[in-house]
Short mmCIF file of C-alpha atoms in Angstrom, two decimals:
data_model
loop_
_atom_site.label_atom_id
_atom_site.label_comp_id
_atom_site.label_asym_id
_atom_site.label_seq_id
_atom_site.Cartn_x
_atom_site.Cartn_y
_atom_site.Cartn_z
CA MET A 1 15.77 -13.39 16.28
CA SER A 2 13.67 -15.38 18.81
CA GLN A 3 13.52 -12.34 21.10
CA GLU A 4 12.07 -10.41 18.19
CA VAL A 5 9.46 -13.08 17.49
CA THR A 6 8.44 -13.07 21.17
CA ILE A 7 8.05 -9.28 21.14
CA VAL A 8 5.92 -9.38 18.00
CA ARG A 9 3.70 -12.02 19.60
CA ASN A 10 3.41 -9.97 22.78
CA VAL A 11 2.45 -6.87 20.79
CA LEU A 12 -0.24 -8.79 18.90
CA GLU A 13 -1.57 -10.37 22.11
CA ALA A 14 -1.71 -7.01 23.90
CA ASN A 15 -3.57 -5.61 20.90
CA ASP A 16 -6.03 -8.52 20.92
CA ARG A 17 -6.85 -7.92 24.59
CA LEU A 18 -7.73 -4.28 23.89
CA ALA A 19 -9.63 -5.32 20.74
CA GLN A 20 -11.74 -7.61 22.92
CA GLU A 21 -12.56 -4.65 25.21
CA LEU A 22 -13.62 -2.60 22.21
CA GLU A 23 -15.72 -5.46 20.83
CA ASN A 24 -17.52 -5.89 24.15
CA SER A 25 -18.26 -2.19 24.34
CA PHE A 26 -19.62 -2.12 20.76
CA ARG A 27 -21.81 -5.14 21.54
CA VAL A 28 -23.31 -3.50 24.63
CA LYS A 29 -23.90 -0.24 22.74
CA LYS A 30 -25.20 -2.08 19.64
CA ILE A 31 -22.76 -0.27 17.37
CA LEU A 32 -21.78 -1.97 14.11
CA CYS A 33 -18.02 -1.41 13.75
CA LEU A 34 -16.28 -1.84 10.40
CA ASN A 35 -12.54 -1.78 9.73
CA LEU A 36 -11.98 -0.33 6.24
CA MET A 37 -8.68 -1.25 4.58
CA SER A 38 -6.99 -0.92 1.18
CA SER A 39 -3.88 0.26 -0.65
CA PRO A 40 -3.26 4.04 -0.61
CA GLY A 41 -5.71 5.84 -2.88
CA ALA A 42 -8.13 2.96 -3.47
CA GLY A 43 -11.06 5.18 -2.49
CA LYS A 44 -11.87 4.54 1.18
CA THR A 45 -12.62 8.18 2.00
CA SER A 46 -14.68 8.69 -1.18
CA LEU A 47 -16.73 5.60 -0.34
CA LEU A 48 -17.37 6.97 3.13
CA GLU A 49 -18.36 10.40 1.81
CA HIS A 50 -21.10 8.79 -0.31
CA THR A 51 -22.17 6.35 2.40
CA LEU A 52 -22.42 8.99 5.14
CA THR A 53 -24.39 11.30 2.86
CA ASP A 54 -26.74 8.71 1.36
CA LEU A 55 -27.60 6.97 4.66
CA LYS A 56 -27.63 9.96 6.99
CA ASP A 57 -31.41 9.79 7.53
CA GLU A 58 -31.23 6.09 8.41
CA PHE A 59 -28.23 5.84 10.72
CA LYS A 60 -26.14 7.86 13.12
CA MET A 61 -22.58 7.23 11.92
CA ALA A 62 -19.06 8.25 12.94
CA VAL A 63 -15.61 7.76 11.46
CA ILE A 64 -12.16 7.25 12.96
CA GLU A 65 -9.60 8.26 10.33
CA GLY A 66 -6.12 6.70 10.36
CA ASP A 67 -3.29 8.41 8.51
CA LEU A 68 0.47 8.75 8.85
CA GLN A 69 0.11 12.55 8.57
CA THR A 70 -2.47 15.28 7.82
CA ASP A 71 -6.13 15.56 8.78
CA ASN A 72 -7.31 15.95 5.16
CA ASP A 73 -9.53 12.87 5.35
CA ALA A 74 -11.16 13.81 8.66
CA GLN A 75 -11.99 17.21 7.15
CA ARG A 76 -13.60 15.56 4.12
CA ILE A 77 -15.66 13.34 6.44
CA ALA A 78 -16.66 16.22 8.73
CA ALA A 79 -17.96 18.08 5.66
CA THR A 80 -20.67 15.40 5.32
CA GLY A 81 -21.94 16.30 8.80
CA ALA A 82 -20.76 13.04 10.43
CA GLN A 83 -18.50 12.94 13.49
CA ALA A 84 -14.87 12.43 12.47
CA VAL A 85 -11.75 11.92 14.58
CA GLN A 86 -8.29 11.83 13.05
CA ILE A 87 -5.53 9.55 14.34
CA ASN A 88 -2.06 10.41 13.06
CA THR A 89 0.23 7.40 13.42
CA GLU A 90 3.37 9.55 12.83
CA GLY A 91 4.75 7.08 10.33
CA GLY A 92 3.13 3.94 11.78
CA CYS A 93 1.87 1.54 9.11
CA HIS A 94 -1.43 0.46 10.76
CA LEU A 95 -3.96 1.34 13.46
CA ASP A 96 -4.09 -0.64 16.66
CA SER A 97 -6.72 -1.01 19.37
CA GLY A 98 -4.95 1.36 21.77
CA MET A 99 -5.18 4.16 19.20
CA VAL A 100 -8.87 3.41 18.58
CA LEU A 101 -9.65 3.39 22.33
CA GLU A 102 -8.01 6.80 22.62
CA ALA A 103 -9.84 8.22 19.59
CA LEU A 104 -13.18 6.90 20.88
CA LYS A 105 -12.93 9.30 23.84
CA SER A 106 -13.62 12.12 21.37
CA ILE A 107 -16.69 10.45 19.84
CA ASP A 108 -20.22 10.72 21.18
CA THR A 109 -21.30 7.07 21.02
CA GLU A 110 -24.78 7.75 22.45
CA GLY A 111 -27.24 6.36 19.88
CA LEU A 112 -24.46 5.65 17.39
CA ASP A 113 -25.42 2.99 14.83
CA ILE A 114 -22.29 2.51 12.75
CA LEU A 115 -18.63 3.29 13.42
CA PHE A 116 -16.28 3.17 10.44
CA ILE A 117 -12.56 2.87 11.15
CA GLU A 118 -10.61 3.95 8.07
CA ASN A 119 -7.23 2.31 8.43
CA VAL A 120 -3.86 3.49 7.08
CA GLY A 121 -3.56 2.83 3.32
CA ASN A 122 -1.63 -0.43 3.31
CA LEU A 123 -2.64 -3.85 1.99
CA VAL A 124 -0.33 -5.73 4.38
CA CYS A 125 0.15 -4.65 8.00
CA PRO A 126 -3.37 -3.50 9.04
CA ALA A 127 -4.63 -7.04 8.43
CA GLU A 128 -2.71 -8.27 11.50
CA PHE A 129 -4.27 -5.87 14.01
CA ASN A 130 -7.88 -6.25 15.12
CA VAL A 131 -9.44 -3.01 16.32
CA GLY A 132 -12.67 -4.38 17.83
CA GLU A 133 -14.48 -4.47 14.49
CA ASP A 134 -17.39 -6.74 13.60
CA TYR A 135 -16.09 -7.05 10.05
CA LYS A 136 -13.11 -6.16 7.92
CA VAL A 137 -13.98 -4.51 4.60
CA THR A 138 -11.34 -4.23 1.88
CA LEU A 139 -11.40 -1.98 -1.17
CA LEU A 140 -9.56 -2.97 -4.31
CA SER A 141 -9.26 -0.35 -7.04
CA ALA A 142 -9.61 -1.52 -10.65
CA ALA A 143 -6.49 0.55 -11.40
CA GLU A 144 -4.42 -1.70 -9.10
CA GLY A 145 -4.85 -4.82 -11.20
CA ASP A 146 -6.84 -8.04 -10.87
CA ASP A 147 -3.87 -9.98 -9.46
CA LYS A 148 -3.91 -8.24 -6.08
CA PRO A 149 -5.98 -10.82 -4.10
CA GLU A 150 -3.51 -13.50 -5.21
CA LYS A 151 -0.49 -11.33 -4.32
CA TYR A 152 -1.78 -9.97 -0.98
CA PRO A 153 -3.76 -13.01 0.14
CA PHE A 154 -4.08 -12.48 3.90
CA MET A 155 -6.02 -9.22 3.56
CA PHE A 156 -8.65 -10.85 1.34
CA HIS A 157 -8.70 -14.07 3.38
CA ILE A 158 -9.85 -12.21 6.50
CA SER A 159 -12.24 -9.68 4.91
CA ALA A 160 -16.00 -10.13 4.90
CA VAL A 161 -16.42 -7.78 1.94
CA MET A 162 -14.31 -6.84 -1.09
CA LEU A 163 -15.49 -3.61 -2.72
CA LEU A 164 -14.15 -3.57 -6.28
CA ASN A 165 -13.88 0.18 -6.61
CA LYS A 166 -13.26 2.54 -9.57
CA THR A 167 -15.44 0.54 -11.97
CA ASP A 168 -15.63 3.83 -13.91
CA LEU A 169 -11.99 3.15 -14.94
CA LEU A 170 -12.68 -0.39 -16.24
CA PRO A 171 -12.76 0.73 -19.92
CA TYR A 172 -9.26 2.22 -19.56
CA VAL A 173 -7.36 -0.43 -17.58
CA ASP A 174 -6.59 -4.14 -17.95
CA PHE A 175 -8.73 -5.53 -15.14
CA ASP A 176 -10.70 -8.76 -15.25
CA LEU A 177 -13.53 -8.54 -12.70
CA GLU A 178 -14.14 -12.31 -12.87
CA LYS A 179 -10.49 -13.11 -12.25
CA ALA A 180 -10.21 -10.80 -9.23
CA THR A 181 -13.46 -12.20 -7.81
CA SER A 182 -12.50 -15.83 -8.30
CA HIS A 183 -9.08 -15.28 -6.69
CA ALA A 184 -10.71 -13.59 -3.70
CA LYS A 185 -13.25 -16.42 -3.36
CA LYS A 186 -10.46 -19.01 -3.45
CA LEU A 187 -8.96 -17.28 -0.40
CA ASN A 188 -12.31 -16.82 1.32
CA ALA A 189 -15.36 -18.64 -0.04
CA ASP A 190 -17.73 -16.40 1.97
CA ILE A 191 -16.38 -13.03 0.85
CA GLU A 192 -19.05 -10.70 -0.55
CA VAL A 193 -17.93 -8.86 -3.68
CA PHE A 194 -19.52 -5.55 -4.65
CA PRO A 195 -18.28 -3.73 -7.78
CA VAL A 196 -18.78 0.01 -7.15
CA SER A 197 -17.63 3.44 -8.20
CA ALA A 198 -17.06 5.64 -5.16
CA ARG A 199 -16.21 8.49 -7.53
CA THR A 200 -19.51 8.53 -9.42
CA GLY A 201 -21.54 6.92 -6.62
CA GLU A 202 -22.75 4.14 -8.91
CA ASN A 203 -23.73 0.65 -7.76
CA LEU A 204 -23.55 1.43 -4.06
CA GLY A 205 -26.98 -0.16 -3.44
CA LYS A 206 -25.73 -3.65 -2.54
CA TRP A 207 -23.14 -2.19 -0.18
CA TYR A 208 -25.91 -0.21 1.55
CA GLU A 209 -28.11 -3.33 1.76
CA TRP A 210 -25.23 -5.21 3.36
CA LEU A 211 -24.76 -2.40 5.91
CA ARG A 212 -28.47 -2.43 6.77
CA LYS A 213 -28.47 -6.20 7.24
CA LYS A 214 -25.35 -6.24 9.40
CA ARG A 215 -26.55 -3.32 11.48
CA ALA A 216 -29.89 -5.10 12.07
CA GLU A 217 -28.05 -8.22 13.24
CA LYS A 218 -26.40 -6.21 16.04
CA LEU A 219 -29.77 -5.26 17.61
CA MET B 1 6.96 -0.68 25.30
CA SER B 2 10.65 0.27 25.74
CA GLN B 3 11.69 -3.34 25.13
CA GLU B 4 9.76 -3.18 21.86
CA VAL B 5 11.45 0.08 20.82
CA THR B 6 14.87 -1.43 21.56
CA ILE B 7 14.10 -4.50 19.44
CA VAL B 8 12.92 -2.36 16.53
CA ARG B 9 16.13 -0.32 16.74
CA ASN B 10 18.25 -3.49 16.87
CA VAL B 11 16.45 -4.88 13.82
CA LEU B 12 17.05 -1.65 11.86
CA GLU B 13 20.71 -1.52 12.94
CA ALA B 14 21.32 -5.15 11.97
CA ASN B 15 19.71 -4.39 8.60
CA ASP B 16 21.89 -1.31 8.10
CA ARG B 17 25.06 -3.35 8.71
CA LEU B 18 24.06 -5.84 5.99
CA ALA B 19 22.99 -2.95 3.72
CA GLN B 20 26.52 -1.54 4.09
CA GLU B 21 27.97 -4.90 2.99
CA LEU B 22 25.73 -4.89 -0.06
CA GLU B 23 26.62 -1.29 -0.89
CA ASN B 24 30.35 -2.05 -0.71
CA SER B 25 29.95 -5.04 -2.96
CA PHE B 26 27.94 -3.03 -5.53
CA ARG B 27 30.60 -0.29 -5.45
CA VAL B 28 33.43 -2.77 -6.13
CA LYS B 29 31.46 -4.43 -8.93
CA LYS B 30 30.30 -1.05 -10.33
CA ILE B 31 26.65 -2.11 -10.26
CA LEU B 32 24.00 0.60 -10.05
CA CYS B 33 21.41 -0.67 -7.56
CA LEU B 34 17.91 0.84 -7.39
CA ASN B 35 15.23 0.12 -4.79
CA LEU B 36 11.83 0.43 -6.52
CA MET B 37 8.89 1.13 -4.22
CA SER B 38 5.19 2.04 -4.48
CA SER B 39 1.67 1.11 -3.41
CA PRO B 40 0.38 -2.23 -4.71
CA GLY B 41 -0.46 -2.01 -8.40
CA ALA B 42 1.23 1.32 -9.15
CA GLY B 43 3.10 -0.26 -12.07
CA LYS B 44 6.58 -1.26 -10.87
CA THR B 45 6.69 -4.50 -12.85
CA SER B 46 5.29 -2.87 -16.01
CA LEU B 47 7.92 -0.14 -15.75
CA LEU B 48 10.63 -2.79 -15.47
CA GLU B 49 9.27 -4.78 -18.44
CA HIS B 50 9.64 -1.69 -20.66
CA THR B 51 13.00 -0.66 -19.20
CA LEU B 52 14.57 -4.11 -19.51
CA THR B 53 13.34 -4.45 -23.09
CA ASP B 54 14.20 -0.94 -24.30
CA LEU B 55 17.70 -0.84 -22.74
CA LYS B 56 18.74 -4.46 -23.24
CA ASP B 57 21.39 -3.59 -25.86
CA GLU B 58 22.94 -0.95 -23.58
CA PHE B 59 23.06 -2.63 -20.18
CA LYS B 60 23.18 -6.00 -18.53
CA MET B 61 20.38 -5.85 -15.97
CA ALA B 62 18.87 -8.12 -13.32
CA VAL B 63 15.84 -7.90 -11.03
CA ILE B 64 15.15 -9.10 -7.50
CA GLU B 65 11.38 -9.35 -7.08
CA GLY B 66 9.80 -8.99 -3.65
CA ASP B 67 6.27 -10.26 -3.04
CA LEU B 68 4.28 -11.71 -0.17
CA GLN B 69 3.30 -14.66 -2.37
CA THR B 70 3.47 -15.91 -6.00
CA ASP B 71 6.27 -15.66 -8.56
CA ASN B 72 4.04 -13.94 -11.16
CA ASP B 73 6.28 -10.86 -11.33
CA ALA B 74 9.55 -12.80 -11.66
CA GLN B 75 7.97 -14.71 -14.55
CA ARG B 76 6.97 -11.44 -16.26
CA ILE B 77 10.54 -10.16 -15.83
CA ALA B 78 12.15 -13.40 -17.04
CA ALA B 79 10.02 -13.16 -20.21
CA THR B 80 12.03 -10.03 -21.17
CA GLY B 81 15.22 -12.12 -21.11
CA ALA B 82 16.64 -10.48 -17.97
CA GLN B 83 17.73 -12.44 -14.92
CA ALA B 84 14.99 -12.49 -12.27
CA VAL B 85 14.96 -13.90 -8.75
CA GLN B 86 11.80 -14.00 -6.66
CA ILE B 87 11.78 -13.43 -2.90
CA ASN B 88 8.57 -14.45 -1.16
CA THR B 89 8.31 -12.69 2.21
CA GLU B 90 5.51 -15.04 3.34
CA GLY B 91 3.40 -12.14 4.56
CA GLY B 92 6.26 -9.77 5.42
CA CYS B 93 5.56 -6.14 4.50
CA HIS B 94 9.02 -5.17 3.14
CA LEU B 95 12.34 -6.54 1.88
CA ASP B 96 15.44 -6.37 4.07
CA SER B 97 19.15 -6.67 3.34
CA GLY B 98 19.35 -10.28 4.55
CA MET B 99 16.78 -11.33 1.96
CA VAL B 100 18.60 -9.42 -0.78
CA LEU B 101 21.97 -11.00 0.18
CA GLU B 102 20.35 -14.43 -0.06
CA ALA B 103 18.68 -13.66 -3.42
CA LEU B 104 21.97 -12.32 -4.84
CA LYS B 105 23.47 -15.82 -4.57
CA SER B 106 21.22 -16.81 -7.48
CA ILE B 107 22.26 -13.87 -9.68
CA ASP B 108 25.26 -13.82 -11.99
CA THR B 109 26.72 -10.39 -11.16
CA GLU B 110 29.64 -10.75 -13.58
CA GLY B 111 29.44 -7.71 -15.87
CA LEU B 112 26.10 -6.65 -14.40
CA ASP B 113 25.37 -2.94 -14.93
CA ILE B 114 22.07 -2.36 -13.14
CA LEU B 115 20.28 -4.30 -10.40
CA PHE B 116 16.65 -3.39 -9.77
CA ILE B 117 15.13 -4.45 -6.46
CA GLU B 118 11.34 -4.39 -6.76
CA ASN B 119 10.09 -4.08 -3.19
CA VAL B 120 6.79 -5.32 -1.72
CA GLY B 121 3.89 -3.05 -2.73
CA ASN B 122 3.62 -0.80 0.32
CA LEU B 123 4.07 2.96 0.62
CA VAL B 124 5.09 2.79 4.30
CA CYS B 125 7.33 0.02 5.67
CA PRO B 126 9.86 -0.52 2.83
CA ALA B 127 11.04 3.08 3.31
CA GLU B 128 12.62 2.12 6.65
CA PHE B 129 14.85 -0.67 5.33
CA ASN B 130 17.89 0.07 3.18
CA VAL B 131 18.87 -2.82 0.93
CA GLY B 132 22.26 -1.55 -0.29
CA GLU B 133 20.73 0.60 -3.04
CA ASP B 134 22.32 3.70 -4.57
CA TYR B 135 18.90 5.32 -4.90
CA LYS B 136 15.31 4.81 -3.89
CA VAL B 137 12.81 5.24 -6.73
CA THR B 138 9.10 5.62 -5.95
CA LEU B 139 6.20 5.21 -8.34
CA LEU B 140 2.95 7.06 -7.75
CA SER B 141 -0.01 6.09 -9.91
CA ALA B 142 -2.30 8.89 -11.13
CA ALA B 143 -5.22 6.70 -10.01
CA GLU B 144 -4.04 6.93 -6.38
CA GLY B 145 -4.60 10.67 -6.09
CA ASP B 146 -2.36 13.74 -5.95
CA ASP B 147 -2.48 13.89 -2.13
CA LYS B 148 -0.27 10.84 -1.60
CA PRO B 149 3.11 12.60 -1.14
CA GLU B 150 1.52 14.72 1.59
CA LYS B 151 -0.09 11.70 3.25
CA TYR B 152 2.87 9.30 2.98
CA PRO B 153 5.69 11.83 3.38
CA PHE B 154 8.63 9.66 4.44
CA MET B 155 8.65 7.61 1.25
CA PHE B 156 8.87 10.73 -0.93
CA HIS B 157 11.30 12.45 1.43
CA ILE B 158 13.90 9.70 0.93
CA SER B 159 13.39 8.98 -2.78
CA ALA B 160 15.67 10.35 -5.49
CA VAL B 161 13.00 9.90 -8.16
CA MET B 162 9.20 9.99 -8.24
CA LEU B 163 7.78 8.38 -11.38
CA LEU B 164 4.24 9.70 -11.85
CA ASN B 165 2.85 6.64 -13.56
CA LYS B 166 -0.40 5.94 -15.44
CA THR B 167 -0.49 9.32 -17.16
CA ASP B 168 -2.74 7.54 -19.70
CA LEU B 169 -5.46 7.66 -16.99
CA LEU B 170 -5.16 11.42 -16.37
CA PRO B 171 -8.24 12.26 -18.49
CA TYR B 172 -10.37 9.92 -16.35
CA VAL B 173 -9.25 10.71 -12.78
CA ASP B 174 -9.00 13.78 -10.56
CA PHE B 175 -5.24 14.15 -10.39
CA ASP B 176 -3.34 17.43 -10.39
CA LEU B 177 0.21 16.77 -11.64
CA GLU B 178 1.42 20.16 -10.38
CA LYS B 179 -0.01 19.58 -6.92
CA ALA B 180 1.58 16.13 -6.56
CA THR B 181 4.92 17.47 -7.80
CA SER B 182 4.94 20.51 -5.52
CA HIS B 183 4.04 18.38 -2.47
CA ALA B 184 6.88 15.97 -3.30
CA LYS B 185 9.34 18.84 -3.77
CA LYS B 186 8.33 20.33 -0.42
CA LEU B 187 9.38 17.03 1.18
CA ASN B 188 12.52 16.70 -0.91
CA ALA B 189 13.72 19.67 -2.98
CA ASP B 190 16.05 17.43 -5.04
CA ILE B 191 13.51 14.81 -6.07
CA GLU B 192 13.36 14.23 -9.84
CA VAL B 193 9.82 13.89 -11.15
CA PHE B 194 9.11 11.99 -14.38
CA PRO B 195 5.51 11.64 -15.59
CA VAL B 196 5.30 8.32 -17.49
CA SER B 197 2.93 5.66 -18.68
CA ALA B 198 4.37 2.20 -18.04
CA ARG B 199 1.30 0.72 -19.72
CA THR B 200 1.73 2.45 -23.08
CA GLY B 201 5.49 2.98 -22.71
CA GLU B 202 5.15 6.74 -23.29
CA ASN B 203 7.52 9.37 -21.91
CA LEU B 204 10.08 6.91 -20.60
CA GLY B 205 12.94 8.84 -22.24
CA LYS B 206 13.83 11.02 -19.22
CA TRP B 207 13.80 7.99 -16.95
CA TYR B 208 16.20 6.22 -19.30
CA GLU B 209 18.44 9.32 -19.42
CA TRP B 210 18.52 9.38 -15.63
CA LEU B 211 19.48 5.67 -15.56
CA ARG B 212 22.31 6.26 -18.06
CA LYS B 213 23.65 9.20 -16.05
CA LYS B 214 23.53 7.39 -12.71
CA ARG B 215 25.08 4.25 -14.20
CA ALA B 216 27.93 6.32 -15.69
CA GLU B 217 28.57 7.89 -12.26
CA LYS B 218 29.28 4.44 -10.81
CA LEU B 219 32.15 3.76 -13.21
#
C-alpha cells in the first residue's frame, strides 16, 4: 500500500503546483475565484443563476461547470448571459487544477471580476483538490439534514462560507439551523453562514454583500 | 500518469478479489447482502430504521455503517434492536471489501438473513468498489432533483433498485417522477423503481416485497 500512498501524495502535490499557477494568474488579473462545492442537488447551479442575474450590472462573471456527464448546467448558466464552460470528468469525482487550466483557455478573462468554479456534486473528494480559488464555498441543503457538517467535517473545516440552502423546505423537514451552524463553527470558527433559498431567491443579500467585499479586497 | 492508472487498477483488482471472498461466504451462509448508496442525506439510515423495525419478526438482519466520522448512524440502527457495526473511513470517500471483512468480525452471522452495508454518502466513488453484495441499491431524494440519474449515470447503471425517497416533499420541490424514472431506465432497463418516504414510512411495501423475493432466491 505504500506505493499507493506515494502516488496519492504525488497527485496532490502536482495539483497544488498547478493550483499555485492559477492563483498567481487570478491575482495578477484581479479575478476573485470561488470554488463552489456540495452534495449532488444541493442547489449550486440555482444559486449561480440568481447570482449571475442579480449582479450582472455590477460584475463581469464567468462559470466553469464540473460534471461527470452532460452540459445541462452550462446551458442553464449560459441562459443568464454569463460565460460558461463545461468540464466533463467522465466519471471523475472532483475537478483538479489541470482541468481548470484547460477550461480557462475558453474563457475571456479580460476585465473578468468573478470566476465561479462549480465542482462535481460530492461532499468528500473535491475538498482535497485546490483549483486556484481564493475561497471554498459549500452549500448544504436543508433536506440533507443538520448532521452533515459533523459527518463530513473536512469540507466544512476548509470552507470560508456555508450557504444553508433550501430554507423554503424548513417547514417540511427535520432540520435545526442552530445545530448545523454550531457544528460547522466547531469545525471552523471563522466560517460565515448564510441561510438562503436559491429556489425562491430569498435572503441572498448577505451572500451578495460577502461577494462585493471579497471582490473589493482583490483590487 | 500511467503509473497512477496502474495503481488505481491494482487497487480495484485487489478489492475485487476480497469482494469475491465475501460473496462466496455470503452464498455459503445464505445471507442476502445489499450495498446501499446515495448522496449525503438522501435517507439511507431512515430507510433502514423502518425496514429493520417493520421486518424484525421475519428476518434476522444486521447493518455495517460507513461514515467518514461519528457513530451516529450505528447508534440509530442499534436502537432498532438490530446488530450494527460502524466503520469510520477517516475521510475516505467509499467503503471497500477489506473494511467490510474487518467489520464482519464483529457481527454474529449465525442465522443472519440480510446484511445491509450502508456506504459513505457519495453518488460517485462507492459505485466503483464491490463489497461482496448481491445487489446495489441506490436512494435518490426528491429534493436532489430529477436530473441526477442523467448527471451521475454510473451509479444508476449498476444499481438493481432505485428508491425515490422523500416523496413527502414532492409538493414543495420541482421533481418529475416520470423524468427521473425514464432517465434511470435508459441507463439500466432492469432497474426497479420504488417511490417511498423513509420519513413517514409510506409506500415501503414494494421494497419489502422485493427484499422477501431476493432473500428467498438465496435459499
